Amino acid sequence: MSASPNRLQFLDALRGIAVLLVIFAHAAHSRFPIVQVIDANYFQTGQAGVSLFFLISGYIIPKSLNASPSLKVFWVHRFFRLYPAYWVCLFLVILLASAQLFRIQEPLGTVGMAANFTMLQGFVGIKNAVNVFWSLKFEMAFYFLMTAFAVTGMLKRPFLIFMLYSAGTIALALGMRLVLHKYFAYGVFNLELMLLGWVLAEWHAKRLAGKYAVISVIVGLGTTLIAAYTAFAGRTEELTVGTLSFVPMANAWLLSTVFFVATLLTTQQVRWPRVLAWMGTVSYSAYLLHPLVLELSIHFLPPTAPTVVLEFAASFAAAWVCFRFIETPCIAYGKKVAPRAQIAPTVRA
């Protein structure tokens, strides 16, 4: 299914907003006390950005899978889309760490660093070399999940799958909090966001009735509140940015979902700024590389407001270089080496 320019612009603009939220959270948190207060008490800016990324992945990945002539083609494309830029980031981490210009939060050793190169370290309990890598575990989990649905012929049942997953999430959340007296393992909720994005994509493409989309949004928002309460109520665990507490996390999840839905409803009416769409185009590299830029800034620049502006500029400059010279040729090579078959055009995933 081909995508209109407006739809491509909408997707890239959402990515741009998501990565801006993440970079802002990391760059401004240590510089501006007001941002620290907001992140800790009202709204987790970085979590909202990552939640938007999860919703976008849910919207896009099933489309890419359906447009691929085989699972092999899908996975070849995914590999060349994700791994080259990720490996560049890891090589830069090793280089900067050896020069004592980047601090890996926990010593990894050779085995730990090697595991990071697989992008599967989160599944085997090995720490991430860069803090933002945590979200990639859930992206990979969603790819595996969608592959399983493709093999079992379930790709045409997004609403049913979402409802069943929501019920399971609620049961697990309530069981952990009320029966086991433990905080809910909220990573499970990240897949809930992706599955909601999938349902909304089907509605947006007019393959799913509007009533099912409305039901899904209501159930999704309800699940959000239950997940946030069982995971964070009474909890004030410090993070790199902000705290794990109920109000800021719930607001981040809720508002990112509401904003995503509102954007879908106004796709044809809103003309997004080109610069925002461009930021979305390079958002993957920006997401990976901005922690390195921020770490270098700590060593060489004063902690001032102009420095934050420079950090944004440098992050997107580095992202453009990586996108232009790593991502773009590797994506093209992936299409070249994938099994020869006519591939339906789709949105850029």
Tab-separated table of C-alpha atoms in Angstrom:
chain	number	residue	atom	x	y	z
A	1	MET	CA	0.000	0.000	0.000
A	2	SER	CA	1.507	3.313	-1.015
A	3	ALA	CA	1.604	6.205	1.377
A	4	SER	CA	0.676	9.779	0.605
A	5	PRO	CA	3.198	12.600	1.169
A	6	ASN	CA	0.998	13.907	4.019
A	7	ARG	CA	1.108	10.537	5.730
A	8	LEU	CA	4.871	10.291	5.328
A	9	GLN	CA	5.192	13.817	6.691
A	10	PHE	CA	2.954	12.955	9.631
A	11	LEU	CA	5.046	9.913	10.549
A	12	ASP	CA	8.364	11.702	10.288
A	13	ALA	CA	7.028	14.733	12.172
A	14	LEU	CA	5.922	12.474	15.026
A	15	ARG	CA	9.373	10.905	15.087
A	16	GLY	CA	10.865	14.390	15.178
A	17	ILE	CA	8.746	15.361	18.164
A	18	ALA	CA	9.615	12.103	19.926
A	19	VAL	CA	13.363	12.527	19.538
A	20	LEU	CA	13.173	16.211	20.537
A	21	LEU	CA	11.447	15.207	23.769
A	22	VAL	CA	14.114	12.602	24.520
A	23	ILE	CA	17.055	14.900	23.785
A	24	PHE	CA	15.461	17.750	25.713
A	25	ALA	CA	14.961	15.510	28.739
A	26	HIS	CA	18.590	14.405	28.741
A	27	ALA	CA	20.128	17.779	27.863
A	28	ALA	CA	18.016	20.092	30.011
A	29	HIS	CA	17.526	17.938	33.101
A	30	SER	CA	20.938	18.578	34.592
A	31	ARG	CA	20.994	22.250	33.560
A	32	PHE	CA	17.612	23.651	34.594
A	33	PRO	CA	16.095	23.030	38.051
A	34	ILE	CA	12.583	23.653	36.703
A	35	VAL	CA	12.987	20.731	34.285
A	36	GLN	CA	14.085	18.507	37.174
A	37	VAL	CA	10.968	19.488	39.132
A	38	ILE	CA	8.684	18.796	36.160
A	39	ASP	CA	10.292	15.420	35.373
A	40	ALA	CA	10.172	14.318	38.997
A	41	ASN	CA	6.673	15.500	39.850
A	42	TYR	CA	4.487	16.175	36.805
A	43	PHE	CA	5.606	14.876	33.418
A	44	GLN	CA	8.379	12.509	32.363
A	45	THR	CA	9.466	14.221	29.153
A	46	GLY	CA	11.854	11.522	27.970
A	47	GLN	CA	9.386	8.724	28.688
A	48	ALA	CA	6.758	10.567	26.647
A	49	GLY	CA	9.157	10.695	23.701
A	50	VAL	CA	9.965	6.997	23.911
A	51	SER	CA	6.262	6.164	24.263
A	52	LEU	CA	5.622	8.067	21.034
A	53	PHE	CA	8.340	5.990	19.363
A	54	PHE	CA	6.630	2.805	20.568
A	55	LEU	CA	3.250	3.936	19.197
A	56	ILE	CA	4.892	4.812	15.876
A	57	SER	CA	6.570	1.406	15.700
A	58	GLY	CA	3.220	-0.245	16.315
A	59	TYR	CA	1.780	1.782	13.462
A	60	ILE	CA	4.586	1.068	11.010
A	61	ILE	CA	6.075	-2.375	11.619
A	62	PRO	CA	2.958	-4.437	10.756
A	63	LYS	CA	2.658	-2.405	7.542
A	64	SER	CA	6.280	-3.194	6.676
A	65	LEU	CA	5.749	-6.855	7.477
A	66	ASN	CA	2.608	-7.062	5.339
A	67	ALA	CA	4.377	-5.284	2.484
A	68	SER	CA	7.328	-7.703	2.524
A	69	PRO	CA	7.044	-10.754	0.262
A	70	SER	CA	8.501	-12.973	2.981
A	71	LEU	CA	9.686	-12.940	6.569
A	72	LYS	CA	13.236	-13.302	5.303
A	73	VAL	CA	12.952	-10.068	3.334
A	74	PHE	CA	11.429	-8.304	6.342
A	75	TRP	CA	14.254	-9.365	8.641
A	76	VAL	CA	16.985	-8.530	6.113
A	77	HIS	CA	15.526	-5.038	5.808
A	78	ARG	CA	15.247	-4.690	9.586
A	79	PHE	CA	18.855	-5.801	10.059
A	80	PHE	CA	20.260	-3.231	7.638
A	81	ARG	CA	17.923	-0.570	8.984
A	82	LEU	CA	18.926	-0.989	12.630
A	83	TYR	CA	22.317	-2.570	13.115
A	84	PRO	CA	24.830	-0.479	11.096
A	85	ALA	CA	24.036	2.817	12.869
A	86	TYR	CA	23.821	0.978	16.194
A	87	TRP	CA	27.261	-0.561	15.647
A	88	VAL	CA	28.715	2.831	14.716
A	89	CYS	CA	27.401	4.162	18.008
A	90	LEU	CA	29.000	1.278	19.919
A	91	PHE	CA	32.355	1.719	18.194
A	92	LEU	CA	32.270	5.418	19.094
A	93	VAL	CA	31.437	4.497	22.688
A	94	ILE	CA	34.472	2.218	22.850
A	95	LEU	CA	36.681	4.895	21.306
A	96	LEU	CA	35.466	7.675	23.596
A	97	ALA	CA	35.529	5.474	26.696
A	98	SER	CA	39.131	4.520	25.998
A	99	ALA	CA	39.939	8.239	25.860
A	100	GLN	CA	37.980	8.740	29.115
A	101	LEU	CA	35.492	10.962	27.312
A	102	PHE	CA	32.498	8.678	27.792
A	103	ARG	CA	31.432	6.943	30.977
A	104	ILE	CA	29.821	3.554	30.621
A	105	GLN	CA	27.484	3.388	33.619
A	106	GLU	CA	28.541	-0.101	34.690
A	107	PRO	CA	31.679	-2.010	33.678
A	108	LEU	CA	30.669	-4.497	30.989
A	109	GLY	CA	33.865	-6.361	30.189
A	110	THR	CA	34.501	-8.080	26.876
A	111	VAL	CA	31.504	-10.415	27.119
A	112	GLY	CA	29.130	-7.633	28.091
A	113	MET	CA	30.273	-5.370	25.271
A	114	ALA	CA	30.084	-8.252	22.791
A	115	ALA	CA	26.528	-8.923	23.949
A	116	ASN	CA	25.676	-5.277	23.331
A	117	PHE	CA	26.690	-5.700	19.690
A	118	THR	CA	23.868	-8.229	19.278
A	119	MET	CA	21.211	-5.732	20.466
A	120	LEU	CA	19.819	-8.620	22.508
A	121	GLN	CA	21.654	-7.891	25.759
A	122	GLY	CA	18.454	-6.893	27.531
A	123	PHE	CA	17.007	-10.371	27.054
A	124	VAL	CA	19.881	-12.026	28.924
A	125	GLY	CA	20.230	-9.550	31.780
A	126	ILE	CA	23.340	-7.736	30.528
A	127	LYS	CA	23.499	-3.978	31.062
A	128	ASN	CA	23.371	-1.513	28.179
A	129	ALA	CA	26.522	0.286	27.103
A	130	VAL	CA	24.439	3.437	26.524
A	131	ASN	CA	21.401	4.227	28.647
A	132	VAL	CA	19.056	4.832	25.691
A	133	PHE	CA	19.588	1.288	24.405
A	134	TRP	CA	16.959	0.050	26.875
A	135	SER	CA	14.111	0.798	24.470
A	136	LEU	CA	15.623	-1.315	21.684
A	137	LYS	CA	14.882	-4.451	23.688
A	138	PHE	CA	11.167	-3.740	23.382
A	139	GLU	CA	11.458	-2.876	19.697
A	140	MET	CA	13.088	-6.249	19.089
A	141	ALA	CA	10.469	-7.992	21.230
A	142	PHE	CA	7.754	-6.422	19.055
A	143	TYR	CA	9.465	-7.649	15.881
A	144	PHE	CA	9.591	-11.162	17.318
A	145	LEU	CA	5.960	-10.916	18.358
A	146	MET	CA	4.809	-9.723	14.942
A	147	THR	CA	6.834	-12.469	13.287
A	148	ALA	CA	5.042	-15.026	15.456
A	149	PHE	CA	1.693	-13.533	14.425
A	150	ALA	CA	2.706	-13.726	10.763
A	151	VAL	CA	3.688	-17.406	11.098
A	152	THR	CA	0.435	-18.262	12.879
A	153	GLY	CA	-1.786	-16.241	10.540
A	154	MET	CA	-2.832	-13.737	13.215
A	155	LEU	CA	-1.786	-10.529	11.441
A	156	LYS	CA	-5.401	-9.871	10.476
A	157	ARG	CA	-6.603	-9.881	14.106
A	158	PRO	CA	-5.073	-6.741	15.675
A	159	PHE	CA	-8.150	-5.813	17.716
A	160	LEU	CA	-8.505	-9.275	19.242
A	161	ILE	CA	-4.785	-9.469	20.007
A	162	PHE	CA	-4.788	-6.012	21.584
A	163	MET	CA	-7.776	-6.798	23.784
A	164	LEU	CA	-6.282	-10.096	24.945
A	165	TYR	CA	-2.920	-8.472	25.663
A	166	SER	CA	-4.621	-5.639	27.567
A	167	ALA	CA	-6.538	-8.134	29.682
A	168	GLY	CA	-3.316	-10.012	30.394
A	169	THR	CA	-1.498	-6.783	31.272
A	170	ILE	CA	-4.239	-5.739	33.703
A	171	ALA	CA	-4.338	-9.194	35.305
A	172	LEU	CA	-0.560	-9.264	35.704
A	173	ALA	CA	-0.421	-5.710	37.057
A	174	LEU	CA	-3.143	-6.286	39.627
A	175	GLY	CA	-1.784	-9.694	40.566
A	176	MET	CA	1.730	-8.406	41.167
A	177	ARG	CA	0.553	-5.417	43.220
A	178	LEU	CA	-2.376	-6.859	45.161
A	179	VAL	CA	-1.390	-10.513	45.537
A	180	LEU	CA	2.413	-10.577	45.426
A	181	HIS	CA	2.767	-7.046	46.879
A	182	LYS	CA	5.350	-6.150	44.254
A	183	TYR	CA	5.552	-3.302	41.789
A	184	PHE	CA	4.224	-4.166	38.319
A	185	ALA	CA	6.934	-5.060	35.791
A	186	TYR	CA	6.036	-2.074	33.638
A	187	GLY	CA	8.171	-3.081	30.661
A	188	VAL	CA	5.219	-5.260	29.683
A	189	PHE	CA	3.250	-2.066	29.072
A	190	ASN	CA	5.603	-0.915	26.306
A	191	LEU	CA	4.271	-3.667	24.050
A	192	GLU	CA	0.737	-2.517	24.923
A	193	LEU	CA	1.558	0.849	23.333
A	194	MET	CA	2.890	-0.816	20.195
A	195	LEU	CA	-0.165	-3.046	19.859
A	196	LEU	CA	-2.403	0.001	20.263
A	197	GLY	CA	-0.438	1.691	17.495
A	198	TRP	CA	-1.108	-1.364	15.312
A	199	VAL	CA	-4.878	-1.215	15.920
A	200	LEU	CA	-4.953	2.509	15.179
A	201	ALA	CA	-2.977	1.975	11.973
A	202	GLU	CA	-5.603	-0.497	10.768
A	203	TRP	CA	-8.354	1.991	11.561
A	204	HIS	CA	-6.416	4.823	9.898
A	205	ALA	CA	-6.096	2.714	6.745
A	206	LYS	CA	-9.878	2.072	6.879
A	207	ARG	CA	-9.410	-1.652	7.430
A	208	LEU	CA	-10.947	-1.538	10.908
A	209	ALA	CA	-14.243	0.026	11.949
A	210	GLY	CA	-14.089	3.204	13.992
A	211	LYS	CA	-15.948	1.656	16.933
A	212	TYR	CA	-13.095	-0.819	17.431
A	213	ALA	CA	-10.573	2.012	17.418
A	214	VAL	CA	-12.614	3.908	20.026
A	215	ILE	CA	-12.891	0.814	22.211
A	216	SER	CA	-9.155	0.215	21.877
A	217	VAL	CA	-8.265	3.766	22.891
A	218	ILE	CA	-10.572	3.628	25.924
A	219	VAL	CA	-9.176	0.237	26.966
A	220	GLY	CA	-5.642	1.455	26.299
A	221	LEU	CA	-6.060	4.542	28.473
A	222	GLY	CA	-7.617	2.472	31.233
A	223	THR	CA	-4.792	-0.041	31.064
A	224	THR	CA	-2.346	2.866	31.193
A	225	LEU	CA	-3.759	4.106	34.479
A	226	ILE	CA	-3.776	0.626	36.018
A	227	ALA	CA	-0.231	-0.090	34.819
A	228	ALA	CA	1.065	3.262	36.075
A	229	TYR	CA	-0.626	2.938	39.456
A	230	THR	CA	0.502	-0.648	40.098
A	231	ALA	CA	4.036	0.106	38.912
A	232	PHE	CA	4.668	3.527	40.465
A	233	ALA	CA	2.212	4.465	43.217
A	234	GLY	CA	4.242	4.936	46.384
A	235	ARG	CA	7.502	4.631	44.462
A	236	THR	CA	10.119	7.377	44.022
A	237	GLU	CA	13.064	5.575	42.469
A	238	GLU	CA	15.607	7.930	40.906
A	239	LEU	CA	16.359	7.587	37.192
A	240	THR	CA	18.998	9.204	35.002
A	241	VAL	CA	16.257	11.703	34.201
A	242	GLY	CA	13.406	12.166	36.693
A	243	THR	CA	11.907	9.562	38.979
A	244	LEU	CA	9.795	6.431	38.717
A	245	SER	CA	6.672	7.810	40.333
A	246	PHE	CA	2.975	7.668	39.480
A	247	VAL	CA	2.025	11.154	38.290
A	248	PRO	CA	4.913	11.921	35.884
A	249	MET	CA	4.931	8.422	34.372
A	250	ALA	CA	1.135	8.217	34.028
A	251	ASN	CA	1.023	11.655	32.414
A	252	ALA	CA	3.800	10.734	29.990
A	253	TRP	CA	2.005	7.572	28.880
A	254	LEU	CA	-1.452	9.167	28.752
A	255	LEU	CA	-0.493	12.371	26.962
A	256	SER	CA	1.688	10.614	24.383
A	257	THR	CA	-1.239	8.328	23.541
A	258	VAL	CA	-3.743	11.198	23.367
A	259	PHE	CA	-1.361	13.221	21.193
A	260	PHE	CA	-0.825	10.251	18.859
A	261	VAL	CA	-4.576	9.747	18.461
A	262	ALA	CA	-5.156	13.473	17.899
A	263	THR	CA	-2.474	13.502	15.230
A	264	LEU	CA	-4.113	10.589	13.427
A	265	LEU	CA	-7.431	12.420	13.467
A	266	THR	CA	-5.888	15.518	11.854
A	267	THR	CA	-3.474	13.932	9.387
A	268	GLN	CA	-5.005	15.604	6.347
A	269	GLN	CA	-5.580	18.983	8.008
A	270	VAL	CA	-2.175	19.631	9.587
A	271	ARG	CA	0.867	20.603	7.532
A	272	TRP	CA	3.911	19.776	9.618
A	273	PRO	CA	7.040	21.962	9.422
A	274	ARG	CA	9.626	20.472	7.098
A	275	VAL	CA	12.344	20.816	9.710
A	276	LEU	CA	10.333	18.621	12.065
A	277	ALA	CA	9.903	15.986	9.374
A	278	TRP	CA	13.648	16.169	8.679
A	279	MET	CA	14.396	15.618	12.354
A	280	GLY	CA	12.165	12.565	12.180
A	281	THR	CA	14.073	11.264	9.185
A	282	VAL	CA	17.337	11.262	11.166
A	283	SER	CA	15.694	10.457	14.512
A	284	TYR	CA	17.137	6.953	14.889
A	285	SER	CA	20.716	8.200	14.611
A	286	ALA	CA	19.881	11.204	16.800
A	287	TYR	CA	18.442	8.896	19.456
A	288	LEU	CA	21.556	6.706	19.440
A	289	LEU	CA	24.203	9.424	19.246
A	290	HIS	CA	22.913	12.258	21.407
A	291	PRO	CA	24.137	10.673	24.704
A	292	LEU	CA	27.671	10.726	23.272
A	293	VAL	CA	27.304	14.378	22.289
A	294	LEU	CA	26.014	15.269	25.745
A	295	GLU	CA	28.869	13.417	27.429
A	296	LEU	CA	31.442	15.257	25.309
A	297	SER	CA	29.725	18.538	26.118
A	298	ILE	CA	30.182	17.894	29.839
A	299	HIS	CA	33.950	17.689	29.282
A	300	PHE	CA	34.359	20.779	27.108
A	301	LEU	CA	31.440	23.208	27.564
A	302	PRO	CA	29.961	25.118	30.528
A	303	PRO	CA	26.526	24.057	31.845
A	304	THR	CA	24.571	26.982	30.379
A	305	ALA	CA	21.467	27.481	28.243
A	306	PRO	CA	23.512	28.241	25.080
A	307	THR	CA	25.311	24.940	25.623
A	308	VAL	CA	21.972	23.097	25.470
A	309	VAL	CA	21.288	24.740	22.101
A	310	LEU	CA	24.711	23.643	20.884
A	311	GLU	CA	24.043	20.115	22.133
A	312	PHE	CA	20.828	19.950	20.104
A	313	ALA	CA	22.618	21.267	17.016
A	314	ALA	CA	25.553	18.877	17.425
A	315	SER	CA	23.253	15.902	18.041
A	316	PHE	CA	21.351	16.511	14.817
A	317	ALA	CA	24.526	17.252	12.886
A	318	ALA	CA	25.999	13.930	14.012
A	319	ALA	CA	22.684	12.254	13.216
A	320	TRP	CA	22.670	13.670	9.687
A	321	VAL	CA	26.202	12.406	9.053
A	322	CYS	CA	25.279	8.950	10.315
A	323	PHE	CA	22.038	8.912	8.338
A	324	ARG	CA	23.695	10.120	5.142
A	325	PHE	CA	26.787	7.924	5.190
A	326	ILE	CA	25.727	4.896	7.248
A	327	GLU	CA	21.959	4.453	7.390
A	328	THR	CA	21.077	5.406	3.801
A	329	PRO	CA	23.659	3.247	1.975
A	330	CYS	CA	23.109	0.311	4.338
A	331	ILE	CA	19.339	0.434	3.872
A	332	ALA	CA	19.875	0.503	0.110
A	333	TYR	CA	22.279	-2.430	0.357
A	334	GLY	CA	19.733	-4.350	2.427
A	335	LYS	CA	17.173	-3.936	-0.324
A	336	LYS	CA	19.742	-5.062	-2.863
A	337	VAL	CA	20.758	-8.264	-1.082
A	338	ALA	CA	17.241	-9.222	0.056
A	339	PRO	CA	15.703	-12.100	-1.925
A	340	ARG	CA	14.651	-10.868	-5.328
A	341	ALA	CA	10.940	-10.155	-5.284
A	342	GLN	CA	8.546	-7.357	-6.097
A	343	ILE	CA	8.053	-5.450	-2.859
A	344	ALA	CA	5.006	-3.267	-2.410
A	345	PRO	CA	5.831	0.362	-1.546
A	346	THR	CA	5.206	1.290	2.041
A	347	VAL	CA	6.007	3.921	4.611
A	348	ARG	CA	9.601	4.203	5.724
A	349	ALA	CA	9.962	2.081	8.851
